[in-house]
Amino acid sequence: MRVVVIGAYGLIGSSVVARLLADGHDVVGVGRDLVQARRRFPALVWKHADLATFGVADWLALLDGVAAVVNCAGALQDSPRDDLNAVHVEGVRRLAQACEAKRARLVHISAAGVEADKPTAFNTTKHEAEALLAAMPALDWVVLRPGLVIGPAAYGGTALLRGLAGFPGFSPVVHGQSRVQVVATDDVAAAVARCLAPDAPLRRRLDLVHAEAVTLTDLVSRLRGWLGFPAAPVIDLPPVLARITAAGADALAFLGWRSPMRTAALAQLRMGVRGEADDAARLALELKSLDALLAAMPSGVQERWFARAYFAKPLILACLFAFWLVSGLIGLTVGFEPAVATLTTAGVGRELAVAAVVGGSVADIALALLLAHRRTAAPALKGMLLVTAGYLVGGALVRPDLWLDPLGPLVKSIPAAMLAVAALATLEER
């Protein structure tokens, strides 16, 4: 069967693709950013599509010869990059209309516990999408509503949970007594595969959650044990601290940083993630418990490194931003004349020295501002390495004595450059 998977490189989508390929299906991967996708699944046919903007005619052309579509695309919160109504409602409406016209089955991935009366745009738009599918009797559709999805890959909320579990000394949580029901990524993929069978239960909304409802405190403790770290207390932080953090994460979203600690995520944690465990039986599936799914994917050093580095990454980026911004501002203000004097005492003409100081300071500020934007962060980090190399080479030629200066103006540039290397190595989110 030829199957289109939308959002095929995401946490759920990639697992679905792997399962459908193993089952012998002809899979077409669809998404917005295909560069990384083609590297991870080079044998897959990839096509570009944006659920938020694709029209019915666009989908009709893409769905030629397609028997089924699996929609794994979604967003957590409105941002400059994501419009929940466009993705969850209007995008799904247009996709469903195209599937109806092509007589292609639609398996739509929603979320457990989605209800119209829950006070977040995520819930209301997800619920509206489910309702519009239910109002299309000529369409073969199934809505799968997974709980908290856990698998070998870590992204978004599951990545945050690993970071909390790996926090040194203790594990901070918010709303620690909220309860969640989990589901393994391979169980979600198995459910999708069952929905493509001729005898699949159609026009139904099915929750995918294990019966055990664990508190966030217990979940983080078990993840810590799974990672192989020694037991540590789990401290429930005041909600006001979480709200401040979420407000900062919301602001950073306007710069392209999609943090899992935004307001919508905090609201979802407060409400918990609950569903009907019996629904899996309609697909003849027995979902794995939290302990069983963790036992099925033993952790290694890479998981421990990720958990330990999770909160170090934003700290490194913040330090680099502050370092380059402040350096540039100092060079243009209180440090301007001392910097010019450093060059003129080595025989450099004043005009050239002034140009070098101003140019270097402006470059520092520009790199800091580029780093602040997610889209230009990687080029900024590479630029920091190049500029640092230029400073070191120039310093060695003009003022080699600075290598022996007790304050280490040149020597200290090397560990700062290594921070940029570390940031580059951990910049990717998927």
Coordinates of C-alpha atoms in Angstrom, one line a residue:
M1 CA 0.0 0.0 0.0
R2 CA 1.3 3.5 -0.9
V3 CA 1.1 5.6 2.3
V4 CA 1.9 9.3 2.8
V5 CA 3.2 10.2 6.3
I6 CA 3.0 13.9 7.1
G7 CA 5.6 15.0 9.7
A8 CA 7.6 11.9 8.9
Y9 CA 10.8 13.0 10.6
G10 CA 9.2 13.8 14.0
L11 CA 9.2 11.8 17.2
I12 CA 6.1 9.9 16.2
G13 CA 6.4 10.2 12.4
S14 CA 9.9 8.6 12.2
S15 CA 8.7 5.6 14.3
V16 CA 5.6 5.3 12.0
V17 CA 7.8 5.4 8.9
A18 CA 10.1 2.7 10.3
R19 CA 7.2 0.4 11.1
L20 CA 5.4 0.9 7.8
L21 CA 8.6 0.2 5.8
A22 CA 9.2 -2.9 7.9
D23 CA 5.6 -4.0 7.0
G24 CA 6.4 -3.6 3.3
H25 CA 4.4 -0.5 2.5
D26 CA 5.5 2.0 -0.1
V27 CA 6.0 5.1 2.1
V28 CA 6.3 8.7 1.0
G29 CA 7.6 11.1 3.7
V30 CA 6.2 14.7 3.8
G31 CA 7.4 17.7 5.8
R32 CA 8.5 21.3 5.7
D33 CA 12.3 20.8 6.2
L34 CA 13.6 17.9 4.2
V35 CA 17.4 18.3 4.4
Q36 CA 17.8 16.4 7.7
A37 CA 14.9 14.1 6.8
R38 CA 16.7 12.9 3.6
R39 CA 19.9 12.2 5.6
R40 CA 18.1 10.1 8.2
F41 CA 15.9 8.2 5.7
P42 CA 17.8 8.3 2.4
A43 CA 15.8 5.4 0.9
L44 CA 12.5 7.2 1.4
V45 CA 10.8 9.3 -1.2
W46 CA 10.4 12.8 0.3
K47 CA 8.1 15.6 -0.8
H48 CA 7.8 19.0 0.6
A49 CA 4.4 20.1 2.0
D50 CA 3.3 22.5 4.7
L51 CA 0.0 21.5 6.4
A52 CA -0.6 25.2 7.3
T53 CA -0.5 26.5 3.7
F54 CA -1.2 23.6 1.4
G55 CA -4.5 23.9 -0.4
V56 CA -6.8 21.1 -1.5
A57 CA -5.5 21.2 -5.1
D58 CA -1.9 20.8 -3.7
W59 CA -2.9 17.7 -1.7
L60 CA -4.8 16.3 -4.7
A61 CA -1.7 16.4 -6.8
L62 CA 0.4 14.9 -4.1
L63 CA -2.1 12.1 -3.3
D64 CA -2.2 10.5 -6.7
G65 CA -2.1 6.7 -6.3
V66 CA -2.0 7.0 -2.5
A67 CA -4.2 4.6 -0.5
A68 CA -3.7 6.1 3.0
V69 CA -2.4 9.2 4.7
V70 CA -1.0 9.4 8.3
N71 CA -0.9 12.9 9.7
C72 CA 1.7 13.2 12.4
A73 CA 2.1 16.9 12.1
G74 CA 1.2 19.3 14.8
A75 CA 2.3 22.2 17.0
L76 CA 2.1 23.0 20.7
Q77 CA 1.6 26.8 20.7
D78 CA 1.1 29.7 18.5
S79 CA 4.4 31.3 17.5
P80 CA 5.9 33.2 14.5
R81 CA 6.5 29.8 12.9
D82 CA 3.4 27.9 14.0
D83 CA -0.3 28.9 13.7
L84 CA -2.4 26.3 15.6
N85 CA -5.6 27.1 13.8
A86 CA -3.9 26.9 10.4
V87 CA -2.1 23.6 11.3
H88 CA -4.7 21.8 13.4
V89 CA -8.0 23.0 11.9
E90 CA -7.8 24.5 8.5
G91 CA -4.8 22.4 7.4
V92 CA -6.5 19.2 8.5
R93 CA -9.8 20.3 6.8
R94 CA -8.1 20.8 3.4
L95 CA -6.2 17.5 3.8
A96 CA -9.3 15.6 4.7
Q97 CA -11.2 17.0 1.7
A98 CA -8.4 15.9 -0.5
C99 CA -8.4 12.4 1.1
E100 CA -12.2 12.2 0.6
A101 CA -11.9 13.1 -3.0
K102 CA -9.1 10.6 -3.6
R103 CA -10.8 7.9 -1.4
A104 CA -7.6 7.7 0.7
R105 CA -7.9 6.6 4.3
L106 CA -6.8 9.2 6.8
V107 CA -5.2 8.3 10.1
H108 CA -4.9 11.4 12.2
I109 CA -2.7 11.7 15.3
S110 CA -4.3 13.8 17.9
A111 CA -3.7 13.7 21.7
A112 CA -5.2 12.0 24.7
G113 CA -7.5 14.1 26.9
V114 CA -8.2 16.6 24.2
E115 CA -11.5 18.4 25.0
A116 CA -13.1 21.6 23.8
D117 CA -13.5 23.0 27.3
K118 CA -9.8 22.8 28.3
P119 CA -8.5 26.3 28.3
T120 CA -5.6 26.1 25.8
A121 CA -5.6 26.7 22.1
F122 CA -3.8 23.4 21.7
N123 CA -6.8 21.5 23.1
T124 CA -9.5 23.5 21.4
T125 CA -7.9 23.3 17.9
K126 CA -7.1 19.6 18.3
H127 CA -10.7 19.0 19.3
E128 CA -12.1 21.0 16.4
A129 CA -10.0 18.9 14.0
E130 CA -11.5 15.7 15.5
A131 CA -15.0 17.2 15.2
L132 CA -14.6 18.1 11.5
L133 CA -13.4 14.6 10.6
A134 CA -16.4 13.2 12.5
A135 CA -18.6 15.3 10.2
M136 CA -17.3 13.7 7.0
P137 CA -19.2 10.5 6.6
A138 CA -17.8 9.7 3.2
L139 CA -14.2 9.7 4.5
D140 CA -12.5 6.7 6.0
W141 CA -10.8 8.2 9.0
V142 CA -9.4 7.1 12.4
V143 CA -8.2 9.4 15.1
L144 CA -5.5 8.1 17.4
R145 CA -5.0 10.0 20.6
P146 CA -1.7 9.0 22.2
G147 CA -0.8 9.9 25.8
L148 CA 2.7 11.0 26.8
V149 CA 4.8 9.4 24.0
I150 CA 8.2 8.0 25.1
G151 CA 10.7 6.3 22.9
P152 CA 14.4 6.0 22.1
A153 CA 14.4 9.5 20.5
A154 CA 13.9 12.5 22.7
Y155 CA 12.3 15.7 21.5
G156 CA 10.1 18.4 23.1
G157 CA 8.5 17.3 26.3
T158 CA 10.2 13.9 26.5
A159 CA 13.6 15.6 26.1
L160 CA 12.7 18.0 28.9
L161 CA 11.8 15.1 31.1
R162 CA 15.2 13.5 30.5
G163 CA 16.9 16.8 31.3
L164 CA 15.0 17.0 34.6
A165 CA 15.8 13.4 35.4
G166 CA 19.5 14.1 34.8
F167 CA 19.7 17.3 36.7
P168 CA 22.6 17.2 39.1
G169 CA 21.8 16.7 42.8
F170 CA 18.1 16.8 42.5
S171 CA 15.3 16.8 39.9
P172 CA 13.2 19.9 39.7
V173 CA 9.5 19.5 38.6
V174 CA 6.4 21.6 38.4
H175 CA 2.9 20.2 39.2
G176 CA 4.6 17.1 40.4
Q177 CA 1.3 15.5 41.5
S178 CA -0.2 15.8 38.0
R179 CA -0.8 12.4 36.5
V180 CA 0.1 11.2 33.0
Q181 CA -0.5 8.0 31.1
V182 CA 2.3 7.0 28.7
V183 CA 2.6 5.1 25.5
A184 CA 5.6 3.8 23.6
T185 CA 6.5 5.2 20.2
D186 CA 6.5 1.7 18.7
D187 CA 3.1 1.1 20.2
V188 CA 1.8 4.2 18.4
A189 CA 3.4 3.0 15.2
A190 CA 1.8 -0.5 15.7
A191 CA -1.6 1.2 16.1
V192 CA -1.1 3.1 12.9
A193 CA -0.2 -0.1 11.1
R194 CA -3.4 -1.7 12.4
C195 CA -5.5 1.2 11.2
L196 CA -4.3 0.5 7.7
A197 CA -5.7 -3.0 7.7
P198 CA -8.9 -3.8 5.7
D199 CA -10.7 -4.7 8.9
A200 CA -9.6 -1.7 11.0
P201 CA -12.2 0.1 13.1
L202 CA -13.0 3.2 11.1
R203 CA -14.6 6.6 12.1
R204 CA -13.5 6.2 15.7
R205 CA -11.4 8.2 18.1
L206 CA -9.1 5.9 20.0
D207 CA -6.9 6.8 23.0
L208 CA -3.5 5.1 23.2
V209 CA -2.5 5.1 26.8
H210 CA -1.4 2.5 29.3
A211 CA -3.7 2.0 32.3
E212 CA -1.1 3.1 34.8
A213 CA -1.4 6.8 35.6
V214 CA 1.9 8.0 37.1
T215 CA 2.7 11.3 38.8
L216 CA 5.3 13.6 37.2
T217 CA 7.4 13.1 40.3
D218 CA 7.3 9.4 39.9
L219 CA 7.9 9.6 36.2
V220 CA 11.0 11.7 36.6
S221 CA 12.3 9.4 39.4
R222 CA 11.9 6.3 37.2
L223 CA 13.6 8.1 34.3
R224 CA 16.5 9.0 36.5
G225 CA 16.9 5.3 37.5
W226 CA 16.6 4.3 33.8
L227 CA 19.4 6.7 33.0
G228 CA 21.6 5.0 35.6
F229 CA 22.0 8.0 37.8
P230 CA 21.9 7.6 41.6
A231 CA 18.6 8.3 43.3
A232 CA 18.0 12.0 44.2
P233 CA 15.1 14.0 45.6
V234 CA 12.5 15.4 43.3
I235 CA 11.6 18.9 44.3
D236 CA 8.3 20.4 43.2
L237 CA 9.0 24.1 42.3
P238 CA 6.6 26.9 43.0
P239 CA 4.2 27.4 40.0
V240 CA 5.1 31.1 39.9
L241 CA 8.7 30.2 39.1
A242 CA 7.5 28.0 36.3
R243 CA 5.3 30.8 34.9
I244 CA 8.2 33.1 34.8
T245 CA 10.3 30.5 33.0
A246 CA 7.4 29.9 30.6
A247 CA 7.0 33.6 29.8
G248 CA 10.7 33.8 28.9
A249 CA 10.3 30.7 26.7
D250 CA 7.3 32.3 25.0
A251 CA 9.4 35.4 24.3
L252 CA 12.2 33.3 22.8
A253 CA 9.7 31.6 20.5
F254 CA 9.6 34.9 18.6
L255 CA 13.3 34.4 17.9
G256 CA 12.7 30.9 16.6
W257 CA 13.5 28.9 19.7
R258 CA 10.8 26.3 20.3
S259 CA 11.3 25.5 24.0
P260 CA 9.2 22.7 25.6
M261 CA 8.9 25.0 28.6
R262 CA 6.4 27.4 27.0
T263 CA 3.1 28.4 28.5
A264 CA 1.1 25.7 26.6
A265 CA 3.3 22.9 27.8
L266 CA 3.0 24.1 31.4
A267 CA -0.8 24.2 31.1
Q268 CA -0.8 20.6 29.7
L269 CA 1.4 19.4 32.6
R270 CA -1.0 21.1 35.1
M271 CA -4.0 19.3 33.5
G272 CA -2.2 16.0 33.2
V273 CA -2.4 13.6 30.3
R274 CA -5.2 11.0 30.7
G275 CA -7.2 8.8 28.4
E276 CA -9.2 5.6 28.0
A277 CA -6.8 2.6 28.4
D278 CA -9.4 0.2 27.0
D279 CA -9.4 1.8 23.6
A280 CA -6.2 -0.1 22.5
A281 CA -8.1 -3.4 22.7
R282 CA -10.2 -2.3 19.7
L283 CA -7.0 -2.5 17.7
A284 CA -6.0 -5.8 19.4
L285 CA -3.0 -4.1 21.0
E286 CA -1.6 -4.5 24.5
L287 CA 0.3 -1.3 25.3
K288 CA 3.5 -1.4 27.2
S289 CA 3.7 0.0 30.7
L290 CA 6.2 2.7 31.7
D291 CA 8.5 0.1 33.2
A292 CA 8.2 -2.3 30.3
L293 CA 8.9 0.4 27.6
L294 CA 11.9 1.6 29.6
A295 CA 13.2 -2.0 29.9
A296 CA 12.8 -2.4 26.2
M297 CA 15.2 0.5 25.4
P298 CA 18.2 0.3 27.8
S299 CA 19.9 3.6 28.2
G300 CA 23.5 4.1 27.3
V301 CA 26.2 6.8 27.6
Q302 CA 24.5 8.8 24.9
E303 CA 21.3 9.1 26.9
R304 CA 23.3 10.1 30.0
W305 CA 25.2 12.7 28.0
F306 CA 22.0 14.2 26.6
A307 CA 20.3 14.4 30.0
R308 CA 23.3 16.1 31.6
A309 CA 23.8 18.5 28.7
Y310 CA 20.2 19.4 28.3
F311 CA 20.2 22.5 30.6
A312 CA 23.9 23.2 29.9
K313 CA 23.1 23.9 26.3
P314 CA 20.9 27.1 26.9
L315 CA 23.4 28.2 29.5
I316 CA 26.2 28.0 27.0
L317 CA 24.2 29.9 24.4
A318 CA 23.3 32.6 26.9
C319 CA 26.9 32.9 28.1
L320 CA 28.1 33.2 24.5
F321 CA 25.5 35.8 23.7
A322 CA 26.4 37.9 26.7
F323 CA 30.2 37.5 26.2
W324 CA 30.1 38.7 22.6
L325 CA 27.6 41.4 23.1
V326 CA 29.3 42.9 26.2
S327 CA 32.7 42.6 24.5
G328 CA 31.5 44.6 21.6
L329 CA 29.8 47.3 23.7
I330 CA 32.9 47.7 25.9
G331 CA 35.0 48.1 22.7
L332 CA 32.9 50.9 21.6
T333 CA 32.6 52.7 24.9
V334 CA 34.9 52.5 28.0
G335 CA 37.4 50.2 26.4
F336 CA 37.8 52.0 23.1
E337 CA 40.8 54.2 23.9
P338 CA 42.7 51.4 25.8
A339 CA 42.1 49.1 22.9
V340 CA 43.3 51.7 20.4
A341 CA 46.4 52.3 22.6
T342 CA 47.2 48.6 22.6
L343 CA 47.6 48.7 18.9
T344 CA 49.3 52.1 18.5
T345 CA 52.0 51.2 21.1
A346 CA 52.8 48.3 18.7
G347 CA 53.4 50.7 15.8
V348 CA 49.9 50.5 14.2
G349 CA 48.7 53.9 12.9
R350 CA 45.9 55.5 14.9
E351 CA 43.4 55.5 12.0
L352 CA 44.0 51.8 11.3
A353 CA 43.8 51.1 15.0
V354 CA 40.5 52.9 15.4
A355 CA 39.1 51.1 12.3
A356 CA 40.2 47.7 13.8
V357 CA 38.7 48.4 17.2
V358 CA 35.4 49.7 15.8
G359 CA 35.2 46.9 13.2
G360 CA 36.0 44.2 15.7
S361 CA 33.4 45.6 18.2
V362 CA 30.7 45.8 15.6
A363 CA 31.5 42.3 14.5
D364 CA 31.2 41.1 18.1
I365 CA 27.8 42.7 18.5
A366 CA 26.5 41.4 15.2
L367 CA 27.5 37.9 16.1
A368 CA 25.7 38.1 19.4
L369 CA 22.5 39.3 17.7
L370 CA 22.7 36.6 15.0
L371 CA 23.2 34.0 17.8
A372 CA 20.0 35.2 19.4
H373 CA 17.9 34.1 16.4
R374 CA 17.5 30.3 16.0
R375 CA 17.7 30.4 12.2
T376 CA 21.1 32.2 12.2
A377 CA 22.6 30.6 15.3
A378 CA 24.7 28.1 13.5
P379 CA 26.4 30.6 11.2
A380 CA 26.9 32.9 14.2
L381 CA 28.7 30.2 16.1
K382 CA 30.9 29.4 13.1
G383 CA 31.6 33.2 12.7
M384 CA 32.6 33.3 16.4
L385 CA 35.2 30.7 15.7
L386 CA 36.5 32.5 12.7
V387 CA 36.7 35.9 14.4
T388 CA 38.4 34.3 17.5
A389 CA 41.0 32.8 15.2
G390 CA 41.5 36.2 13.6
Y391 CA 42.0 37.8 17.0
L392 CA 44.5 35.2 18.0
V393 CA 46.5 35.4 14.8
G394 CA 46.4 39.2 14.7
G395 CA 47.4 39.4 18.4
A396 CA 50.3 37.0 17.8
L397 CA 51.6 39.2 15.0
V398 CA 51.0 42.7 16.5
R399 CA 51.3 42.1 20.2
P400 CA 52.8 38.7 20.9
D401 CA 53.6 39.8 24.5
L402 CA 49.9 39.6 25.3
W403 CA 50.2 35.8 25.3
L404 CA 52.2 36.2 28.5
D405 CA 49.9 38.9 30.0
P406 CA 48.8 37.6 33.5
L407 CA 45.2 38.6 32.7
G408 CA 45.3 36.3 29.6
P409 CA 43.4 38.4 27.0
L410 CA 44.5 36.0 24.3
V411 CA 44.7 32.8 26.2
K412 CA 41.1 33.2 27.5
S413 CA 39.8 33.4 24.0
I414 CA 40.5 29.7 23.4
P415 CA 38.1 28.3 26.1
A416 CA 35.5 30.9 24.8
A417 CA 35.9 29.4 21.4
M418 CA 35.5 25.9 22.8
L419 CA 32.1 27.0 24.2
A420 CA 31.1 27.8 20.6
V421 CA 32.3 24.4 19.5
A422 CA 30.1 22.8 22.2
A423 CA 27.1 24.9 21.2
L424 CA 27.5 23.9 17.6
A425 CA 27.7 20.2 18.6
T426 CA 24.4 20.4 20.5
L427 CA 22.5 22.9 18.5
E428 CA 20.2 20.5 16.6
E429 CA 16.9 19.7 18.2
R430 CA 15.9 16.6 16.3

